[in-house]
Tab-separated table of C-alpha atoms and ligand atoms in Angstrom:
chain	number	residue	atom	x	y	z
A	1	UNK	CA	-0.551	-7.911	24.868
A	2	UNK	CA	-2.036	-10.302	22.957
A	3	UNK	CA	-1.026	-10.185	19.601
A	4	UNK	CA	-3.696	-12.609	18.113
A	5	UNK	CA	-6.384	-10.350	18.664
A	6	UNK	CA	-4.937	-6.745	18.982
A	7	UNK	CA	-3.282	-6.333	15.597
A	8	UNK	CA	-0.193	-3.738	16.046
A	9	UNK	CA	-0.757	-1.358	13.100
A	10	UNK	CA	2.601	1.185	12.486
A	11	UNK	CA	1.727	3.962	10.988
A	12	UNK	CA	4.437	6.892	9.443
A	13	UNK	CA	3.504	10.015	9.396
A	14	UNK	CA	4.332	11.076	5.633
A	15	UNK	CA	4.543	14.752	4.603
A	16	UNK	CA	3.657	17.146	7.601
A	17	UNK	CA	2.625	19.682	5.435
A	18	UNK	CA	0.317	17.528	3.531
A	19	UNK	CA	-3.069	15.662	5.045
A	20	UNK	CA	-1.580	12.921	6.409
A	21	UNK	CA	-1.482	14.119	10.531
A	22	UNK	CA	-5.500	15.087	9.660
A	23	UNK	CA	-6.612	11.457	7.926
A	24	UNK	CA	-4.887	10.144	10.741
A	25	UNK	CA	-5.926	11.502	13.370
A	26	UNK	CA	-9.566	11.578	12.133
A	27	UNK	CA	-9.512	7.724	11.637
A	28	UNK	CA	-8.339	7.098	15.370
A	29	UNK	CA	-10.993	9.258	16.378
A	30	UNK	CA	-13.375	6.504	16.378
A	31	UNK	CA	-12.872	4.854	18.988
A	32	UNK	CA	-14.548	1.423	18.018
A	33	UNK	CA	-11.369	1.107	15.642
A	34	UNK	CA	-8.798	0.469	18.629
A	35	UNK	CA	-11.342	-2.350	19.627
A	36	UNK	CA	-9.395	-4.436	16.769
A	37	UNK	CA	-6.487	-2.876	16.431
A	38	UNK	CA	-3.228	-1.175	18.404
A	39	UNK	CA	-2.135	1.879	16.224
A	40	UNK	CA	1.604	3.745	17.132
A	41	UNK	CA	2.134	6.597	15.096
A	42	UNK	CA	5.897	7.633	14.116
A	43	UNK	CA	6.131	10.831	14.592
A	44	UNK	CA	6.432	13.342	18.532
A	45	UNK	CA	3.719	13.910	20.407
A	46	UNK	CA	4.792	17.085	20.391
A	47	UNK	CA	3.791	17.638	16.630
A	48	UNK	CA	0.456	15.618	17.073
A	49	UNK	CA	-0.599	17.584	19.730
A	50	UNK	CA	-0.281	20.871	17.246
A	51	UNK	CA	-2.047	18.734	14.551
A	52	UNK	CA	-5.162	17.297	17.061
A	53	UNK	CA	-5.320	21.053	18.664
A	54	UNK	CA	-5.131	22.595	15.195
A	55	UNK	CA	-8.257	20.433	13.842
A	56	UNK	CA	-9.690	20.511	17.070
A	57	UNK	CA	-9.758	16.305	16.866
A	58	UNK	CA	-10.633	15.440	20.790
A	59	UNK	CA	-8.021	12.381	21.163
A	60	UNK	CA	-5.766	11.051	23.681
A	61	UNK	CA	-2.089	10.110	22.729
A	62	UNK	CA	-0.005	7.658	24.953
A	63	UNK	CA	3.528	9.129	23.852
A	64	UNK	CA	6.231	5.996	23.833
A	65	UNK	CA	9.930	5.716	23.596
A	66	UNK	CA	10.373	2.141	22.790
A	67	UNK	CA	7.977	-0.547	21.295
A	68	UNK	CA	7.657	-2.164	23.939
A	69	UNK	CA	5.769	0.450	25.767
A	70	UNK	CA	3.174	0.338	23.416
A	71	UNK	CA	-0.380	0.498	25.222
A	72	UNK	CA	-3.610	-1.304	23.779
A	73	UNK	CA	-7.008	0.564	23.059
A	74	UNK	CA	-4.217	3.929	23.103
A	75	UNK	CA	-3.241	5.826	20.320
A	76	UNK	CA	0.261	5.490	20.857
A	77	UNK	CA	3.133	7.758	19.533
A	78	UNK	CA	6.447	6.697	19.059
A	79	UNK	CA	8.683	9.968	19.741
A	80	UNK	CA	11.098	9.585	16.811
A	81	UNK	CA	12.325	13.731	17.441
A	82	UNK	CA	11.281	15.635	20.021
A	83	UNK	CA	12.137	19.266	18.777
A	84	UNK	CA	9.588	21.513	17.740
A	85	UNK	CA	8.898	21.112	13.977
A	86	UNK	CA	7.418	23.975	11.831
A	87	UNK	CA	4.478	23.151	10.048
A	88	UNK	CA	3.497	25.217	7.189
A	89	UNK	CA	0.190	23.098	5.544
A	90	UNK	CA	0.559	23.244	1.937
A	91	UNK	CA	4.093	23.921	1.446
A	92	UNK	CA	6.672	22.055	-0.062
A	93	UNK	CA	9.494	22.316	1.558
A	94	UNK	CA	12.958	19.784	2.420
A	95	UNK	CA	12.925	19.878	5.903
A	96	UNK	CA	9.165	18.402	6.303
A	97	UNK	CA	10.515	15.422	3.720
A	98	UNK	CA	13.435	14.371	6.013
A	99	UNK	CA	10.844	14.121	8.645
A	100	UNK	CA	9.219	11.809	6.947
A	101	UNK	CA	11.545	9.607	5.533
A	102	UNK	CA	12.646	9.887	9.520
A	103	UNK	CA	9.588	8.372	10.350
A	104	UNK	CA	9.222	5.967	7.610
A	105	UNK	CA	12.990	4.319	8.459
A	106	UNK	CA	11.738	3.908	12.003
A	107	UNK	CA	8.728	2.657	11.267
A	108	UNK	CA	10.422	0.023	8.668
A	109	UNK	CA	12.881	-1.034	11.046
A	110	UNK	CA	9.598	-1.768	13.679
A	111	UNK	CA	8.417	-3.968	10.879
A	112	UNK	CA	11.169	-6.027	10.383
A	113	UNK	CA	12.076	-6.586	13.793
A	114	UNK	CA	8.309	-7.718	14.443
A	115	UNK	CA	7.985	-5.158	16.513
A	116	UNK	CA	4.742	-4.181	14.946
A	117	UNK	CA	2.454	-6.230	12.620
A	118	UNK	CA	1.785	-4.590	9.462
A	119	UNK	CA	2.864	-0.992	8.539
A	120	UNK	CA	0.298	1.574	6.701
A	121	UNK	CA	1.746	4.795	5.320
A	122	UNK	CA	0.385	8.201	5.013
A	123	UNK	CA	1.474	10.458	1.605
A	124	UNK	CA	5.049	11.705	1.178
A	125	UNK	CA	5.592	14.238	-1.158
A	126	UNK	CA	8.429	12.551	-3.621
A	127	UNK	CA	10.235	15.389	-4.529
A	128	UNK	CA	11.021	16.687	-0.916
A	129	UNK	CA	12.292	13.395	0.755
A	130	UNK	CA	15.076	13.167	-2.025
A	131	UNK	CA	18.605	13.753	-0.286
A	132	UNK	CA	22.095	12.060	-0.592
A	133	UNK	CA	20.374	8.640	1.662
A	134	UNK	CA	17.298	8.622	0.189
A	135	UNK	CA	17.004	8.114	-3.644
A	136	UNK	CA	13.898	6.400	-3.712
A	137	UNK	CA	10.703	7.517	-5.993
A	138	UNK	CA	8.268	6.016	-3.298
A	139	UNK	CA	7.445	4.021	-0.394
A	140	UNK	CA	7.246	0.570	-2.961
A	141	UNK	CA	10.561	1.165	-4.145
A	142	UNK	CA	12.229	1.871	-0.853
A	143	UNK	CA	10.141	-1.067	1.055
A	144	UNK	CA	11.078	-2.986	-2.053
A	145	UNK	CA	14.833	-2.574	-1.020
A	146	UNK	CA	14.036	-2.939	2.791
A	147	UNK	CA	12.102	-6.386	2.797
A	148	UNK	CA	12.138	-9.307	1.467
A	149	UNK	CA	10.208	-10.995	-1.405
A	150	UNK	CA	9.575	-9.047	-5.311
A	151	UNK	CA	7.361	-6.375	-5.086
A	152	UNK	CA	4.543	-5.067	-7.010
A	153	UNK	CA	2.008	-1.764	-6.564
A	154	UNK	CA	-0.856	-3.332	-6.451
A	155	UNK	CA	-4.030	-1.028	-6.028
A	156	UNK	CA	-7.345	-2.745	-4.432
A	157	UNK	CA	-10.958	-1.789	-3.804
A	158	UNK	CA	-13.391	-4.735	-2.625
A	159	UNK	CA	-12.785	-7.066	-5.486
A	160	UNK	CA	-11.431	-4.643	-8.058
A	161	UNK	CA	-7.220	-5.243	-7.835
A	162	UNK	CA	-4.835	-3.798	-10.291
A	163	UNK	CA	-1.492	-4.725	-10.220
A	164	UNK	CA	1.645	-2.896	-12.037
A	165	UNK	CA	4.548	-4.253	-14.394
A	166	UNK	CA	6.380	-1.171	-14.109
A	167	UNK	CA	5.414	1.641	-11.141
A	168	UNK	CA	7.248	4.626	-11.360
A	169	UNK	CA	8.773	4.913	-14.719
A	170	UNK	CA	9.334	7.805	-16.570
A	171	UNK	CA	7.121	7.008	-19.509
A	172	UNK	CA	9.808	7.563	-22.267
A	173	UNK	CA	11.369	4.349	-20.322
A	174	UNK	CA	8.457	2.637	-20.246
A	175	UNK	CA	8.922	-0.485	-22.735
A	176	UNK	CA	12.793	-1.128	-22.046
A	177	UNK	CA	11.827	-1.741	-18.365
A	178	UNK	CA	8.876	-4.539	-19.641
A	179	UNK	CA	10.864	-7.739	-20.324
A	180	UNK	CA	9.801	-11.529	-20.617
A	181	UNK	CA	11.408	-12.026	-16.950
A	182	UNK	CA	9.883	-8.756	-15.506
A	183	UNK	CA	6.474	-9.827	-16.707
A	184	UNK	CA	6.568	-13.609	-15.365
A	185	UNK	CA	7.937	-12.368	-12.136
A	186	UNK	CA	4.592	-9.666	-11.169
A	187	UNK	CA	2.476	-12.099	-12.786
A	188	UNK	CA	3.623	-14.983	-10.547
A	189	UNK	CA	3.453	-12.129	-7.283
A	190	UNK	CA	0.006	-10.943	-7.881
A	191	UNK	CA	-0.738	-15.038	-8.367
A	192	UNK	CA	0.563	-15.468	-4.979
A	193	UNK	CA	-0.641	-12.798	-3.233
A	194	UNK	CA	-4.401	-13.643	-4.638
A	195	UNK	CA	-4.311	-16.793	-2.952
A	196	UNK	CA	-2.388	-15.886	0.321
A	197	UNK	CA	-3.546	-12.545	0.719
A	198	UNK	CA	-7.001	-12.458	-0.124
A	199	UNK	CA	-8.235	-15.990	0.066
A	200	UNK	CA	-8.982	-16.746	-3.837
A	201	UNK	CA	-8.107	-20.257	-4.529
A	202	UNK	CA	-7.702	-20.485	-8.546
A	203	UNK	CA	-6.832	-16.694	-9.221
A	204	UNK	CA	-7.784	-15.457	-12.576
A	205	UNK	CA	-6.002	-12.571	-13.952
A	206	UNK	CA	-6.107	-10.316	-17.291
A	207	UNK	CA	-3.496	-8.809	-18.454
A	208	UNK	CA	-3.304	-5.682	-20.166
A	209	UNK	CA	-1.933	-4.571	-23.709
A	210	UNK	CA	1.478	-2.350	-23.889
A	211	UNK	CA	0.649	-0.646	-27.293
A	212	UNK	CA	-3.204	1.154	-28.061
A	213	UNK	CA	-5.306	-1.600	-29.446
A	214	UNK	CA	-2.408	-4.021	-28.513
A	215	UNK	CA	-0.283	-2.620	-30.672
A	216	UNK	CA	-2.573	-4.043	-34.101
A	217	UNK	CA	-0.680	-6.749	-35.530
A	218	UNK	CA	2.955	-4.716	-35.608
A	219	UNK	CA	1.279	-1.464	-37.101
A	220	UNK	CA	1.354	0.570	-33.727
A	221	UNK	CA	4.330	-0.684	-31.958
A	222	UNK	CA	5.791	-4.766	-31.717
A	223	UNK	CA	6.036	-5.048	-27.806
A	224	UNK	CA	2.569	-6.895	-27.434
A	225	UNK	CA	3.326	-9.504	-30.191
A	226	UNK	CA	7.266	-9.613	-29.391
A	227	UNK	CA	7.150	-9.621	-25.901
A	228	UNK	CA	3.791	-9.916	-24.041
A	229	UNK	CA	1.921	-12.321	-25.826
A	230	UNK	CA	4.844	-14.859	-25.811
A	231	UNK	CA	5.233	-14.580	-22.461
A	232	UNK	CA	1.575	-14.839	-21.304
A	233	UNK	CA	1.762	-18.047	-23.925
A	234	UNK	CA	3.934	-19.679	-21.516
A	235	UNK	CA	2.248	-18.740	-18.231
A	236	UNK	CA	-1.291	-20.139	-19.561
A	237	UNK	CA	0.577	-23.183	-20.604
A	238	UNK	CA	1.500	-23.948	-16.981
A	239	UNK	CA	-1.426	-23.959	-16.134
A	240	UNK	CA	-2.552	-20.216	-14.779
A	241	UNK	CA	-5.415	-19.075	-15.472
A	242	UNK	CA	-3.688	-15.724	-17.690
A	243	UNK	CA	-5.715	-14.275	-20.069
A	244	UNK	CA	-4.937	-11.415	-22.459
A	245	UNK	CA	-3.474	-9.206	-23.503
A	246	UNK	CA	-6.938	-7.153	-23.481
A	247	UNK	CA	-7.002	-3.610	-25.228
A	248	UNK	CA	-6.499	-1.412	-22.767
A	249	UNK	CA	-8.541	1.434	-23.776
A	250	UNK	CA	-12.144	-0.514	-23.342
A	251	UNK	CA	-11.377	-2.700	-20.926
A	252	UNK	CA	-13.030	-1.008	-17.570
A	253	UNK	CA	-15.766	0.782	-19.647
A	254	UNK	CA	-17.167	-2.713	-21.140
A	255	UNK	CA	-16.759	-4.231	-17.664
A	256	UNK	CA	-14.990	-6.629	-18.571
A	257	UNK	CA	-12.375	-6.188	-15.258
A	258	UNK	CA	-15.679	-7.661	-13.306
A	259	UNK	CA	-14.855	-10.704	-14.685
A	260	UNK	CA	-10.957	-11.432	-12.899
A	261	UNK	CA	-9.571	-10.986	-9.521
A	262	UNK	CA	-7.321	-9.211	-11.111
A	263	UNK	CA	-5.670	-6.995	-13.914
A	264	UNK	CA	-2.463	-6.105	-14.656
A	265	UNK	CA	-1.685	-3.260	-16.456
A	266	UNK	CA	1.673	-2.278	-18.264
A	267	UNK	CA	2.744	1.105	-16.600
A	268	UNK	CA	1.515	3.369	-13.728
A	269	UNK	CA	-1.161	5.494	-15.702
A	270	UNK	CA	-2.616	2.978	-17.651
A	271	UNK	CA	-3.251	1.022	-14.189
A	272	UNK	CA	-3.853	3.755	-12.290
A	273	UNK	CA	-6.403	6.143	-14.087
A	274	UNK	CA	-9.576	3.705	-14.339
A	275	UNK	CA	-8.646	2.310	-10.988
A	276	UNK	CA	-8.585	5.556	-9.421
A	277	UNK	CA	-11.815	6.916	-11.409
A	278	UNK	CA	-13.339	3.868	-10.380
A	279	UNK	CA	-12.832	4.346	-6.681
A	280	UNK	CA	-11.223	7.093	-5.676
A	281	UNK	CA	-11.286	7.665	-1.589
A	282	UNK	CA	-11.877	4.109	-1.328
A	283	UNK	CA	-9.064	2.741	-2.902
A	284	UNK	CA	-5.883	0.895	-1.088
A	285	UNK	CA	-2.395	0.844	-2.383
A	286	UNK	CA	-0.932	-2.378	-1.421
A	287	UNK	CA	2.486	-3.447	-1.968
A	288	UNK	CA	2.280	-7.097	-2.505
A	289	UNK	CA	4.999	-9.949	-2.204
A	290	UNK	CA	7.281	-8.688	0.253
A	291	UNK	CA	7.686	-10.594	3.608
A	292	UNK	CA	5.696	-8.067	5.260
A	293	UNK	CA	2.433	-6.249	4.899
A	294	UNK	CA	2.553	-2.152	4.013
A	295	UNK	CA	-0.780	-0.542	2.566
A	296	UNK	CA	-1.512	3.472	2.117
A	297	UNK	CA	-4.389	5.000	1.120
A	298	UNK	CA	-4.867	5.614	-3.123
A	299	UNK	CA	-4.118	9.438	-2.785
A	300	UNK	CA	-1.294	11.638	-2.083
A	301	UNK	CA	-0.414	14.833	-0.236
A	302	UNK	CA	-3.419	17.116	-1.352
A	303	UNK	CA	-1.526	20.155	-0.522
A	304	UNK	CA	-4.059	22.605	-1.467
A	305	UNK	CA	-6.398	21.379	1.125
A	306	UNK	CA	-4.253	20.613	3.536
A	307	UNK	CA	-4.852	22.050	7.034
A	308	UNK	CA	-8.313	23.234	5.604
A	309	UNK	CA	-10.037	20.171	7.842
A	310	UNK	CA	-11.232	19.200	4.802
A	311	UNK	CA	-9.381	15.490	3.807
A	312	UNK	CA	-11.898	13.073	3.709
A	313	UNK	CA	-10.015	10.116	5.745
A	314	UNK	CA	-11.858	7.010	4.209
A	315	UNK	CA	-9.100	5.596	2.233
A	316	UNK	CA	-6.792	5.935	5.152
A	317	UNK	CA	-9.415	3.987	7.230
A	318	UNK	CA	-9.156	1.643	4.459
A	319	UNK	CA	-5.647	1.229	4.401
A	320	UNK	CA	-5.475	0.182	7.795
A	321	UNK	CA	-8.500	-2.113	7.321
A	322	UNK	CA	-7.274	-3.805	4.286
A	323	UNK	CA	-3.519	-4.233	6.576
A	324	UNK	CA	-5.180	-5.920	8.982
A	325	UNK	CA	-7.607	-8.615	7.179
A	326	UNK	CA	-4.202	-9.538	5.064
A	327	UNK	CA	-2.036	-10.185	8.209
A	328	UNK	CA	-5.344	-12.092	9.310
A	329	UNK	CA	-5.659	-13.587	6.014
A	330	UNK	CA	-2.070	-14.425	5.750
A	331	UNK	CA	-1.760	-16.470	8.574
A	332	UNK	CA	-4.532	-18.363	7.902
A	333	UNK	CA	-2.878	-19.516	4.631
A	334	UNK	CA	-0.076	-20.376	6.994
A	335	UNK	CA	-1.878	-22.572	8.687
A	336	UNK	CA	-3.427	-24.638	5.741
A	337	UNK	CA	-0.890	-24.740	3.594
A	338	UNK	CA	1.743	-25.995	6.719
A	339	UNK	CA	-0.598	-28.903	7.918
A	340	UNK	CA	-3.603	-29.210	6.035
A	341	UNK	CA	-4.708	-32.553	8.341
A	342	UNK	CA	-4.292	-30.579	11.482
A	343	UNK	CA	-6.251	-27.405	10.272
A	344	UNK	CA	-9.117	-29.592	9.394
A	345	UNK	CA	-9.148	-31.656	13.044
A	346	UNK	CA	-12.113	-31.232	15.261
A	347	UNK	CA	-12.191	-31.527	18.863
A	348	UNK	CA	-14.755	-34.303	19.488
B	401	LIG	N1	1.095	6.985	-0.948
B	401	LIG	C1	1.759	8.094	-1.246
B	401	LIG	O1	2.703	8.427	-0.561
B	401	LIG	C2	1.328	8.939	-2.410
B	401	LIG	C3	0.261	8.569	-3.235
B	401	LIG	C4	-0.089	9.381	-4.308
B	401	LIG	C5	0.609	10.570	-4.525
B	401	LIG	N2	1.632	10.904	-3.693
B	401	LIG	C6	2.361	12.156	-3.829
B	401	LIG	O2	1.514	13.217	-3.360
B	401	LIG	C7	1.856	14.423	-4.044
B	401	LIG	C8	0.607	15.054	-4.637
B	401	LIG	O3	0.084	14.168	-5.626
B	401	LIG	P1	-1.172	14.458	-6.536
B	401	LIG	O4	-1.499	15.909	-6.503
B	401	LIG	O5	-0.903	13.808	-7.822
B	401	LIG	O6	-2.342	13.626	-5.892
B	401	LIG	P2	-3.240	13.860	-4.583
B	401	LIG	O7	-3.890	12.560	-4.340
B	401	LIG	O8	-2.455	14.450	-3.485
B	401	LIG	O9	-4.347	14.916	-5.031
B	401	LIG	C9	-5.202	14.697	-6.132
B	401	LIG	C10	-6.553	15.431	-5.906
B	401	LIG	O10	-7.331	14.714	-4.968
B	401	LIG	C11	-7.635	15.525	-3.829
B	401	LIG	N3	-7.513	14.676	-2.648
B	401	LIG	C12	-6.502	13.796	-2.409
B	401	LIG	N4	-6.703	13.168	-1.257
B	401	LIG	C13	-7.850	13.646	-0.734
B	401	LIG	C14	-8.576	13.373	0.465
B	401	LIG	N5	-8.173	12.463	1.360
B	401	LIG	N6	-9.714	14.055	0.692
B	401	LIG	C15	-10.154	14.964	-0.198
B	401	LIG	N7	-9.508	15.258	-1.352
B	401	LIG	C16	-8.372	14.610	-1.621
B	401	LIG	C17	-6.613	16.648	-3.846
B	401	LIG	O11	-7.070	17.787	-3.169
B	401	LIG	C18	-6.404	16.831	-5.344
B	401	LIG	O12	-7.444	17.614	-5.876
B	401	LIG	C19	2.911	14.024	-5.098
B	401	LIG	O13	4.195	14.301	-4.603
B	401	LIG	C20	2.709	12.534	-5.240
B	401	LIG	O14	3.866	11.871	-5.661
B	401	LIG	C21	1.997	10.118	-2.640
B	402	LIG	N1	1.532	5.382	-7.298
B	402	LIG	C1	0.933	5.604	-6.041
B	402	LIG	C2	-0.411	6.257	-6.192
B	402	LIG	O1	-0.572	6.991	-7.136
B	402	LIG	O2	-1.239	6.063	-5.326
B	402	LIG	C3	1.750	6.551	-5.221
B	402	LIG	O3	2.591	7.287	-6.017
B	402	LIG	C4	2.386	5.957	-4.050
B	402	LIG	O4	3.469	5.189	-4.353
B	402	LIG	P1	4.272	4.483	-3.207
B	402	LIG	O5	3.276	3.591	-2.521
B	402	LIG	O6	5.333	3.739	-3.884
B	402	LIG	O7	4.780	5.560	-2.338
């Protein structure tokens, strides 16, 4: 196969019970989308025969043992069980989680044994894939762990990018977690991944406030002047183009994010909300500076709709969209930034 042009795209299955089989499913029903790419699902093709037949998607599956049966322009599926598994759309329930963290360690392991390029990841439900092996709140934290590189949640739609000092933190932990090291370290990821992920050569990033109205001079909380602002001091002193902290409150409703390739915010909600309201079902979640490339779409489970036919699989198509033009992107950094003189040579 060749690899240059056929992108291998892993893809784990998430919760069963959730939408995940159905966004799926209903992105590789297009078939102009295996013209680029080479998608293996992790999952039986025993279960995604119930889901296709059950949403009455008209697809093919080229059911695999090993990677290296994988088949281009096929929708392969990696049998990682081969039992029946019970699906009950919409319910919660342990079983369906340790399928999915099944799927998600097999799929991980692909990924760091090259055997596919990038991985994208359909919703788990995080209560249900806890157990005595897994402990992790999500796919960031657990990848985080796997790979190698810092990580950081960062959420993207076209040129809109939020990035994450802390992801999932119980808020009463919230300002503990944000220290002088923690902030230099996502600020100097999302940096990174701005210029060898998506191409921008002199990144400019805001940074958001901890405290409402950055805390106002020590009258609502100290962590902006005692921590943040310190800290972003340095970073603009060596030369980055920081700015902030912003208040966090008006920030996306005077536009201002327009004006930076991206903004980091201080905790999950504070990140999350306007990028979410902003672009909700087009949104990726990308989980930057890791060794290898993992994206999902912005939305979760939806267990109330789930079997209904009614997920609306754009962000999925997304995912694997964005996946793919990083691992493109990526390498073409590679190339620069390796031998600038050779990049440049043409044949005469
Ligand atoms: N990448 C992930 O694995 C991921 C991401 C977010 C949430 N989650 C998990 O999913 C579970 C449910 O989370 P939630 O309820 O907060 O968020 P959710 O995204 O599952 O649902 C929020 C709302 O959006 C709707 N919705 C979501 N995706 C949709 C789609 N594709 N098409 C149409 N409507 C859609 C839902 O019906 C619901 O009304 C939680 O366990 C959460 O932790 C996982
Ligand atoms: N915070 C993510 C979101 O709301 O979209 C979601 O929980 C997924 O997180 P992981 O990618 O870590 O599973």
């Amino acid at each position: 196969m060749n690899k240059e042009e056929n992108i291998i795209v892993g893809i784990s299955i998430g919760d069963l019970n959730g939408i995940g089989g159905e966004i799926i499913l209903k992105t590789f029903a297009d078939s102009r989308v295996l013209d680029f790419c080479t998608p293996v699902i992790f999952a039986s093709v025993k279960t995604m025969t119930f889901l296709k037949n059950h949403f009455n998607i008209n697809v093919n599956l080229n059911g695999i043992k090993h990677t290296d049966q994988i088949l281009h322009k096929k929708i392969n599926v990696l049998n990682v069980w081969n039992e029946p598994v019970k699906i009950e759309f919409g319910k919660e329930d342990l079983k369906i989680g340790a399928y999915a963290i099944k799927s998600l360690e097999k799929a991980t392991q692909a990924l760091k044994n090259d055997k596919i390029d990038v991985l994208v990841t359909a919703p788990i439900n995080k209560h249900n894939i806890q157990s005595d092996t897994f402990k992790f709140p999500g796919h960031t934290n657990y990848l985080a762990q796997e790979l190698e590189g810092n990580s950081l949640m960062l959420m993207i739609a076209n040129d809109l990018r939020v990035g994450l000092i802390t992801d999932h933190v119980p808020v009463k932990d919230i300002a503990t977690h944000i220290t002088p090291e923690l902030i230099v370290e996502k600020i100097e990821t999302v940096y990174n991944s701005l210029k060898r992920d998506f191409r921008v050569n002199k990144p400019k990033i805001a940074v958001l406030g901890i405290n409402p109205h950055n805390g106002d001079n020590g009258v609502i909380g100290s962590e902006d002047d005692d921590i943040l602002r310190p800290t972003l001091k340095a970073i603009k002193d060596s030369g980055k183009l920081v700015f902030g902290p912003y208040a966090a409150d008006s920030f996306f409703g005077s536009n201002n994010y327009t004006n930076f390739d991206a903004i980091i915010a201080s905790y999950h909600d504070q990140g999350l909300i306007p990028f979410k309201t902003l672009s909700f079902g087009k949104g990726v979640n990308y989980t930057a500076g890791l060794n290898k490339i993992r994206t999902s779409p912005d939305h979760g489970t939806a267990f109330e709709i789930a079997g209904k036919n009614e997920a609306d699989n754009s962000s999925f198509k997304e995912a694997v969209y964005k996946a793919i033009e990083i691992f493109k992107n990526r390498k073409e950094y590679k190339a620069i930034t390796q031998n600038p003189l050779k990049f440049n040579q043409k044949k005469i």
